XYZ file of C-alpha atoms in Angstrom:
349
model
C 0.000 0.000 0.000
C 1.135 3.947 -0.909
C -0.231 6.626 0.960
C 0.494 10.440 0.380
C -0.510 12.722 3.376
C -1.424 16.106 1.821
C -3.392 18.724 3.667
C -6.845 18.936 2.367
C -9.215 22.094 1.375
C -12.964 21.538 1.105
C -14.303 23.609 -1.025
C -17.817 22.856 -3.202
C -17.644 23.359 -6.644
C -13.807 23.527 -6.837
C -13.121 20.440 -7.998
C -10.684 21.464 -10.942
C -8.164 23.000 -9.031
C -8.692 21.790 -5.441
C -5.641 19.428 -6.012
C -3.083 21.874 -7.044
C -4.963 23.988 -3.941
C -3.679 20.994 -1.660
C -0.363 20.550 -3.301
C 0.450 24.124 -3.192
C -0.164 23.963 0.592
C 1.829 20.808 1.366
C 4.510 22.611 -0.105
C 4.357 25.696 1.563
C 2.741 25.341 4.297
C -0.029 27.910 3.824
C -4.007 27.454 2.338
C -5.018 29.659 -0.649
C -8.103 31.365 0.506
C -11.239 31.423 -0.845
C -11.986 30.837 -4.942
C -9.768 32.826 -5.926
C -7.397 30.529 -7.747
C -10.478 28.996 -9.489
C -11.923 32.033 -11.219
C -8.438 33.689 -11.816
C -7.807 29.981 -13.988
C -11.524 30.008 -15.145
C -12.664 33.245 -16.343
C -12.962 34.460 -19.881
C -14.327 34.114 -23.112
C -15.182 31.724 -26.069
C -17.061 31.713 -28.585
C -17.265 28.215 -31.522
C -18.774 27.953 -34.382
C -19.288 23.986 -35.300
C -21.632 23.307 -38.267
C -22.721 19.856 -37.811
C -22.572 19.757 -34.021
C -25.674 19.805 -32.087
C -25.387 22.688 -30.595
C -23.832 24.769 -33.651
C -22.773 28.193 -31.990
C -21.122 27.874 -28.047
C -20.864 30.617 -26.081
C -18.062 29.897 -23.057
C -17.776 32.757 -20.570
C -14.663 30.992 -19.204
C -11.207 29.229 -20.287
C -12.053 25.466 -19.306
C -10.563 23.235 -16.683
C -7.603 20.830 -16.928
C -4.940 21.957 -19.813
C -5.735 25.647 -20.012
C -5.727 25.746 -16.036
C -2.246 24.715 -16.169
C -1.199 26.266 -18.891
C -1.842 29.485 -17.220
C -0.814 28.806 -13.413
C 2.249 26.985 -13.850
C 4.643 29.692 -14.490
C 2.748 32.163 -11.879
C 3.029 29.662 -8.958
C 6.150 28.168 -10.294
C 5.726 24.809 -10.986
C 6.471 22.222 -14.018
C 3.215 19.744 -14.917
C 2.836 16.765 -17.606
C -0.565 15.743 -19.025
C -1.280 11.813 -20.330
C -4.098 11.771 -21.551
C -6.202 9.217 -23.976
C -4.055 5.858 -23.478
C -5.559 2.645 -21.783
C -6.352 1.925 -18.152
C -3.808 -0.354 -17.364
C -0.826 2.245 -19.267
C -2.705 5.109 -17.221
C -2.061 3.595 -14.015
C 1.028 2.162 -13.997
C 2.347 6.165 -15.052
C -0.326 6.624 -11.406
C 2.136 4.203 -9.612
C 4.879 5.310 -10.559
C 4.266 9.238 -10.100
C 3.121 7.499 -6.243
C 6.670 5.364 -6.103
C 8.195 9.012 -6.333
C 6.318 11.086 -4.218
C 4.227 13.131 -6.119
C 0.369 12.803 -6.067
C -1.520 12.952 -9.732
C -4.813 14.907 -10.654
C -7.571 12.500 -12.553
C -10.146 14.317 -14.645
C -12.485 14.205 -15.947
C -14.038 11.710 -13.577
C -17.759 10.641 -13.816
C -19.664 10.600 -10.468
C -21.841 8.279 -11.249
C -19.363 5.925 -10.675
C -17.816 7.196 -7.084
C -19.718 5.171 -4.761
C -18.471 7.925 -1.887
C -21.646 9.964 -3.166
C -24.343 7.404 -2.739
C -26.428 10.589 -4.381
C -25.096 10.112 -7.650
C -22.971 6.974 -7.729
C -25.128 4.254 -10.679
C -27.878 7.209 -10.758
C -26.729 10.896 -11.782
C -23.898 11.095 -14.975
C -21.664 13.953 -14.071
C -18.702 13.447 -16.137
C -17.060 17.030 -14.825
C -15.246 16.127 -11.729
C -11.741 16.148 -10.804
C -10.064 14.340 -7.592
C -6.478 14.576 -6.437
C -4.937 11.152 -6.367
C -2.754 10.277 -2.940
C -2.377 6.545 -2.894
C -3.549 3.043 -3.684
C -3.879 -0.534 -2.493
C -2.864 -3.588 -5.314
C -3.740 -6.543 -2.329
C -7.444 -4.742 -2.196
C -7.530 -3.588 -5.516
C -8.782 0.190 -4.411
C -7.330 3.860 -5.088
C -7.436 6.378 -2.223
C -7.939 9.808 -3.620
C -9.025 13.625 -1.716
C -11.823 15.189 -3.113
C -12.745 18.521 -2.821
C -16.378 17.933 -1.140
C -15.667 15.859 1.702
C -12.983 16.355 4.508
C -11.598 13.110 4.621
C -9.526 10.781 1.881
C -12.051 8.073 -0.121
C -11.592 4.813 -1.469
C -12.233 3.851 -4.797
C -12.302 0.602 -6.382
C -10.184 0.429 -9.406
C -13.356 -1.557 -10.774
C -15.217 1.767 -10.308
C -12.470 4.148 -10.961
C -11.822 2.339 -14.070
C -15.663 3.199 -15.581
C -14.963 6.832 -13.836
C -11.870 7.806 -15.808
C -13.281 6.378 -19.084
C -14.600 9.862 -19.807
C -14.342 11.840 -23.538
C -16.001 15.286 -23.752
C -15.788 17.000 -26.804
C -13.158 20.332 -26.365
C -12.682 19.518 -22.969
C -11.253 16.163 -21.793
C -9.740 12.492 -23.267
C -10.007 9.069 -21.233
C -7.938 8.370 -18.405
C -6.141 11.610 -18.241
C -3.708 12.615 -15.362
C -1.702 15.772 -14.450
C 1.665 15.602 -12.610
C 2.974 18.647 -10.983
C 6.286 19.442 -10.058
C 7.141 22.315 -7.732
C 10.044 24.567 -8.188
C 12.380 25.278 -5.028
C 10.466 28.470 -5.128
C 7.084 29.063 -4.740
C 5.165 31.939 -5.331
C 3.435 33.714 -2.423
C -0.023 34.674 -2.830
C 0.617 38.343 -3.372
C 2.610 37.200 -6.268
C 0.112 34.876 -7.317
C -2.407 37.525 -7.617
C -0.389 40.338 -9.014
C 1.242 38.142 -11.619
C -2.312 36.443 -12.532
C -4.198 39.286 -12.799
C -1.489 40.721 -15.386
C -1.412 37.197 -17.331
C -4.673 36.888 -17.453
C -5.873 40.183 -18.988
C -2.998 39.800 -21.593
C -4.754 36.494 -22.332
C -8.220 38.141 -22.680
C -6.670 41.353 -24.441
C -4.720 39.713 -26.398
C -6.141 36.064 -27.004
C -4.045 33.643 -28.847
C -7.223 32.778 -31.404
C -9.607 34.984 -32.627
C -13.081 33.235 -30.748
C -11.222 34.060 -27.515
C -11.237 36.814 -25.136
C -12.517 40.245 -26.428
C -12.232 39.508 -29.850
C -14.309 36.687 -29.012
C -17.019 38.660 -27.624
C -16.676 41.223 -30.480
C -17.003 38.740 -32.972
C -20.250 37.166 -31.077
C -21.772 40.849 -31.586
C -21.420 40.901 -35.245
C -22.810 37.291 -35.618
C -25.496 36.832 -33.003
C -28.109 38.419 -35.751
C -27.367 35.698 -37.970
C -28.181 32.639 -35.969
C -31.901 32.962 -36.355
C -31.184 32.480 -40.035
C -28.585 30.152 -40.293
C -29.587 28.300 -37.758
C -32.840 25.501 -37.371
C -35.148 25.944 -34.471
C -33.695 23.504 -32.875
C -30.483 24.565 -33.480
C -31.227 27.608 -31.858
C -32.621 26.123 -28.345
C -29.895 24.390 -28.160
C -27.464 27.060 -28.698
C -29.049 29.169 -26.069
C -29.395 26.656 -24.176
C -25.948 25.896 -23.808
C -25.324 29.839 -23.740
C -27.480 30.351 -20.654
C -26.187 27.308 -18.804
C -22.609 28.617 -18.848
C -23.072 31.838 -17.608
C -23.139 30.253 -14.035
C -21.221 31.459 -11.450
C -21.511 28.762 -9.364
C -21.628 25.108 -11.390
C -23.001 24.641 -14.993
C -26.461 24.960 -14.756
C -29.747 25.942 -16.376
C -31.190 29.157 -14.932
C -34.089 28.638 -12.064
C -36.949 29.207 -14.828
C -36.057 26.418 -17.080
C -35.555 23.668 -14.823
C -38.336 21.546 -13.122
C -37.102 21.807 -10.038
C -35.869 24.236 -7.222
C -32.273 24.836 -7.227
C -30.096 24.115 -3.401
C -27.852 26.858 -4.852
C -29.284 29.752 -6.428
C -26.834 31.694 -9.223
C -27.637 34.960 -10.608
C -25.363 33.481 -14.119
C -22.801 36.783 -13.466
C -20.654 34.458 -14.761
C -18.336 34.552 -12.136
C -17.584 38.549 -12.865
C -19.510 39.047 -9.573
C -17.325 36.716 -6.928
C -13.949 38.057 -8.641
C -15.031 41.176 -8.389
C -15.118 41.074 -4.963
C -11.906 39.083 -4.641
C -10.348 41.468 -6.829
C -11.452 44.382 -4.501
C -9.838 42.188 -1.308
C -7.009 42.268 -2.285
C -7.267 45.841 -2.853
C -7.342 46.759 0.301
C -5.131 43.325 1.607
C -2.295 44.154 -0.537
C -2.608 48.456 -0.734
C -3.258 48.100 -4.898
C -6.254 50.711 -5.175
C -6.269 50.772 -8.379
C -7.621 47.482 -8.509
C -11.038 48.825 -7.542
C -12.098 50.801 -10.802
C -11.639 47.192 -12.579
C -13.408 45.116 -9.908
C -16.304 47.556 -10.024
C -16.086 47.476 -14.072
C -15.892 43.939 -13.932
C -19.221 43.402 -11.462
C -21.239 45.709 -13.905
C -20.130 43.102 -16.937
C -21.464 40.163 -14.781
C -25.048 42.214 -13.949
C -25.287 42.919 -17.727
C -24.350 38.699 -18.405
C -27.214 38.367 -15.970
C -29.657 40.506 -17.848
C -28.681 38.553 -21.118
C -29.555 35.374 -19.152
C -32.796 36.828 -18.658
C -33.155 37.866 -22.168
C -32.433 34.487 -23.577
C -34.267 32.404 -21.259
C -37.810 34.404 -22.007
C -37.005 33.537 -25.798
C -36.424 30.293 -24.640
C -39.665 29.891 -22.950
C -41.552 31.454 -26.053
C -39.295 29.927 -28.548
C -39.115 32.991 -30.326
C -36.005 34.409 -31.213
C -34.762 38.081 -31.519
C -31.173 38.302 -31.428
C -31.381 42.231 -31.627
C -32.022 42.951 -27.684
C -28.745 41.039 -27.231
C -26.429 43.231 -29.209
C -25.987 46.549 -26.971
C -25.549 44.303 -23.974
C -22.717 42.266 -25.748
C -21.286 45.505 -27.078
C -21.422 46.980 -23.331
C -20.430 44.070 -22.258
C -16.969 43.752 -24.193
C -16.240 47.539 -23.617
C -16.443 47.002 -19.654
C -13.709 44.082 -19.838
C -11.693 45.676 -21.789
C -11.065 48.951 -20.166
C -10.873 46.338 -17.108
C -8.251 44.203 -18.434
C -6.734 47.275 -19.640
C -6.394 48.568 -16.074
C -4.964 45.429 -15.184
C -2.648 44.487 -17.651
């Protein structure tokens, strides 16, 4: 048997990064507060265009977990990270074993719950093939991995029976079967004030300056020329489902449908600021915690963006429940939208 002992963050809903959370502190001793790592990794812009897809225009008012998390943090905390992703069970785990053999714990995801029978709510009843768990150890003689995840205090047991069906997730643009992230740490490790103050600087380069053209302000600029179109291009179908998919990821909390078009009542309500809202206060925090006023003027730029995502919510999900569609309303809020972020980003670059 291998165990790792790690220190170990519960925090709902953080499941992408709550392992490099714990690493981060086993190294160094001190707990990154809050969500603030999350939504720093998360936020942003997309927007796809995919003819024969289902859902034929996304909208993504974030970055995406996994690769682009890392991509971004790595240098800013100061750490070195491999990705396997796509090969077989058995070649997956015996790179798990052998990152274990040499002391470093490995990040699985995407996971699906349905097969984690430490949630009895979900486990062979609810698909939720979005979850990530940090991996600390495993058993051969009883066949079961031991992994930390971010909802529950304690470390689980899974057997490799189950974690087998678990890892044996694709999603389209967002994750491969059986894929694992090893991280490294550098001697030295950024404090938080670096964290932040580098982040914030990366990350509105990133949005100002996006490596593609769908990304980032030009992404949202190119939405506001095309949004007209879809009622033409697109089937009626095709056009529930795009919104559809628009409205769900304009959560700030977990991808969800807004309160109105599901047939139940939400445990968490989200007002779908799309995260502008709880990094807006973070951003204003650290304000004050680390004497950078002139972080305020963005925060407050940057809560105003994630009212007016709200109100497009709103807009979309009434033409949802009509299914009648009138792209028109939504222009001046996408226009206001993208001039807010980037006079933000500006501020903060």
């Amino acid at each position: 048997m291998t165990c790792l002992h790690l220190p170990h963050k519960v925090a709902d809903f953080a499941c992408p990064i709550n392992g490099l959370e714990d690493m981060y502190e086993w190294k160094t001793g001190f707990r990154l507060p809050g969500y603030f790592l999350m939504d720093l990794s998360m936020m942003g812009f997309g927007y796809i265009k995919q003819k024969n897809a289902p859902s034929p225009r996304l909208v993504f008012w974030g970055t995406g977990t996994g690769r682009p998390q890392h991509e971004l943090l790595a240098d800013i905390i100061g750490y070195c990270w491999t990705c396997s992703e796509g090969k077989s069970f058995p070649a997956s785990w015996k790179l798990v074993r052998q990152s274990l053999e040499r002391g470093f714990p490995v990040i699985l995801g995407l996971i699906d719950m349905y097969h984690l029978p430490y949630y009895p709510r979900f486990y062979h009843t609810v698909h939720i093939p979005q979850h990530y768990v940090l991996l600390v150890g495993c058993d051969e003689v009883k066949q079961v991995a031991y992994v930390q995840d971010n909802g529950l205090t304690e470390v689980q047991s899974i057997p490799l029976t189950d974690l087998k069906e678990a890892w044996n997730v694709n999603v389209p643009r967002q994750g491969k079967k059986n894929t694992l992230f090893i991280l490294e740490f550098n001697d030295r490790i950024a404090t938080l004030e670096e964290i932040v103050t580098k982040g914030l600087k990366k990350k509105a380069n990133l949005i100002l300056n996006p490596p593609v053209g769908f990304m980032g302000i030009k992404g949202l600029r190119k939405l506001c020329a095309d949004i007209t179109n879809w009622p033409r291009e697109l089937t009626e179908k095709q056009m529930e489902d795009s919104l559809t998919s628009l409205v769900t990821f304009t959560c700030s909390v977990v991808p969800m449908l807004p309160q109105r078009l599901l047939p139940f009542k939400l445990n968490q309500p989200d007002n779908h600021n799309a995260v502008r809202d709880r990094f807006s206060r973070e951003l204003l925090g650290f304000a004050d915690q680390f004497n950078h006023p002139e972080w305020e003027e963005p925060a407050s730029l940057l809560a105003k963006s994630g009212r007016l995502i709200g109100q497009l919510t709103e807009i979309f999900t009434d033409q949802l429940l009509k299914k009648s569609y009138d792209m028109n309303a939504a222009v001046p809020l996408i226009t206001e939208i993208a001039d807010l972020e980037k006079k933000a980003f500006h501020l903060l670059a």
